[in-house]
Amino acid sequence: MVGAAEQRTRLLQATARLAESSERVAESRRSMVQTEQLGVSILHDLHQQRQSLLRAGDTLEDVDQQMSRSRRVLAGMAYKLHRNKWITALILTALLLAIAAIIYLRLHH
């Protein structure tokens, strides 16, 4: 009987260890599933962030092109402004010389 009781005790202990091991395996599986879900969520977020960065890069390229075009337009406008100032100054000088010549000719004849 002592042998049977001892076997029974060992069997119960082995069953208890098996149940604990099974619970640890189940907990490990739950943890693995949670980790996998978290990883999938992170990958999804990273994909969205990548797409946002790509769109931002495209937008920046467009802005850069627009800025280059704007610089060229402004440079052209500045050139024309300076040219028009010189033309205006030349016309004004010519008019002043013409007025001076007319006054001179009127006073000396």
Short mmCIF file of C-alpha atoms in Angstrom, two decimals:
data_model
loop_
_atom_site.label_atom_id
_atom_site.label_comp_id
_atom_site.label_asym_id
_atom_site.label_seq_id
_atom_site.Cartn_x
_atom_site.Cartn_y
_atom_site.Cartn_z
CA MET A 1 0.00 0.00 0.00
CA VAL A 2 2.82 2.30 0.77
CA GLY A 3 4.10 1.89 -2.74
CA ALA A 4 0.66 2.63 -4.21
CA ALA A 5 0.25 5.75 -2.05
CA GLU A 6 3.72 6.91 -3.04
CA GLN A 7 2.95 6.29 -6.71
CA ARG A 8 -0.31 8.14 -6.32
CA THR A 9 1.49 11.10 -4.71
CA ARG A 10 4.07 11.16 -7.48
CA LEU A 11 1.33 10.92 -10.08
CA LEU A 12 -0.53 13.83 -8.50
CA GLN A 13 2.68 15.87 -8.36
CA ALA A 14 3.44 15.04 -11.98
CA THR A 15 -0.12 16.00 -12.93
CA ALA A 16 0.24 19.28 -11.02
CA ARG A 17 3.57 20.02 -12.77
CA LEU A 18 2.01 19.16 -16.11
CA ALA A 19 -0.90 21.52 -15.39
CA GLU A 20 1.54 24.29 -14.40
CA SER A 21 3.58 23.68 -17.53
CA SER A 22 0.43 23.71 -19.65
CA GLU A 23 -0.62 27.01 -18.02
CA ARG A 24 2.85 28.49 -18.69
CA VAL A 25 2.65 27.36 -22.32
CA ALA A 26 -0.82 28.88 -22.63
CA GLU A 27 0.41 32.14 -21.04
CA SER A 28 3.40 32.13 -23.39
CA ARG A 29 1.06 31.69 -26.34
CA ARG A 30 -1.14 34.57 -25.16
CA SER A 31 1.96 36.71 -24.74
CA MET A 32 3.17 35.70 -28.19
CA VAL A 33 -0.20 36.61 -29.76
CA GLN A 34 -0.21 39.99 -27.99
CA THR A 35 3.37 40.62 -29.11
CA GLU A 36 2.48 39.67 -32.67
CA GLN A 37 -0.55 41.96 -32.62
CA LEU A 38 1.60 44.77 -31.27
CA GLY A 39 4.19 44.12 -33.97
CA VAL A 40 1.51 44.21 -36.69
CA SER A 41 0.14 47.45 -35.26
CA ILE A 42 3.62 49.00 -35.17
CA LEU A 43 4.29 47.90 -38.76
CA HIS A 44 0.99 49.44 -39.84
CA ASP A 45 1.86 52.71 -38.07
CA LEU A 46 5.33 52.71 -39.63
CA HIS A 47 3.81 52.14 -43.06
CA GLN A 48 1.45 55.10 -42.57
CA GLN A 49 4.33 57.27 -41.37
CA ARG A 50 6.40 56.24 -44.39
CA GLN A 51 3.55 57.17 -46.71
CA SER A 52 3.22 60.54 -44.93
CA LEU A 53 6.95 61.16 -45.29
CA LEU A 54 6.85 60.26 -48.98
CA ARG A 55 3.92 62.65 -49.54
CA ALA A 56 5.77 65.34 -47.58
CA GLY A 57 8.85 64.76 -49.73
CA ASP A 58 6.77 65.12 -52.90
CA THR A 59 5.21 68.29 -51.52
CA LEU A 60 8.63 69.69 -50.70
CA GLU A 61 9.84 68.96 -54.22
CA ASP A 62 6.82 70.79 -55.61
CA VAL A 63 7.45 73.73 -53.29
CA ASP A 64 11.11 73.79 -54.30
CA GLN A 65 10.15 73.90 -57.98
CA GLN A 66 7.65 76.68 -57.31
CA MET A 67 10.28 78.62 -55.34
CA SER A 68 12.75 78.27 -58.23
CA ARG A 69 10.15 79.52 -60.67
CA SER A 70 9.29 82.40 -58.33
CA ARG A 71 12.97 83.35 -58.01
CA ARG A 72 13.30 83.46 -61.80
CA VAL A 73 10.17 85.61 -62.12
CA LEU A 74 11.38 87.97 -59.38
CA ALA A 75 14.83 88.20 -60.94
CA GLY A 76 13.22 89.08 -64.28
CA MET A 77 11.04 91.68 -62.58
CA ALA A 78 14.04 93.20 -60.79
CA TYR A 79 15.96 93.38 -64.08
CA LYS A 80 13.03 95.11 -65.79
CA LEU A 81 12.64 97.49 -62.83
CA HIS A 82 16.28 98.57 -63.04
CA ARG A 83 16.08 98.86 -66.83
CA ASN A 84 12.93 101.00 -66.57
CA LYS A 85 14.61 103.23 -63.97
CA TRP A 86 17.52 103.83 -66.34
CA ILE A 87 15.18 104.49 -69.27
CA THR A 88 13.16 106.92 -67.13
CA ALA A 89 16.35 108.66 -66.00
CA LEU A 90 17.56 108.95 -69.63
CA ILE A 91 14.20 110.32 -70.80
CA LEU A 92 14.16 112.79 -67.89
CA THR A 93 17.70 113.86 -68.67
CA ALA A 94 16.84 114.27 -72.37
CA LEU A 95 13.77 116.35 -71.48
CA LEU A 96 15.77 118.53 -69.09
CA LEU A 97 18.43 119.06 -71.77
CA ALA A 98 15.73 119.89 -74.33
CA ILE A 99 14.10 122.37 -71.93
CA ALA A 100 17.49 123.88 -71.14
CA ALA A 101 18.26 124.16 -74.87
CA ILE A 102 14.88 125.78 -75.58
CA ILE A 103 15.34 128.27 -72.74
CA TYR A 104 18.85 129.05 -73.91
CA LEU A 105 17.76 129.54 -77.51
CA ARG A 106 14.84 131.77 -76.48
CA LEU A 107 16.97 133.91 -74.23
CA HIS A 108 19.76 134.39 -76.81
CA HIS A 109 17.66 135.20 -79.90
#
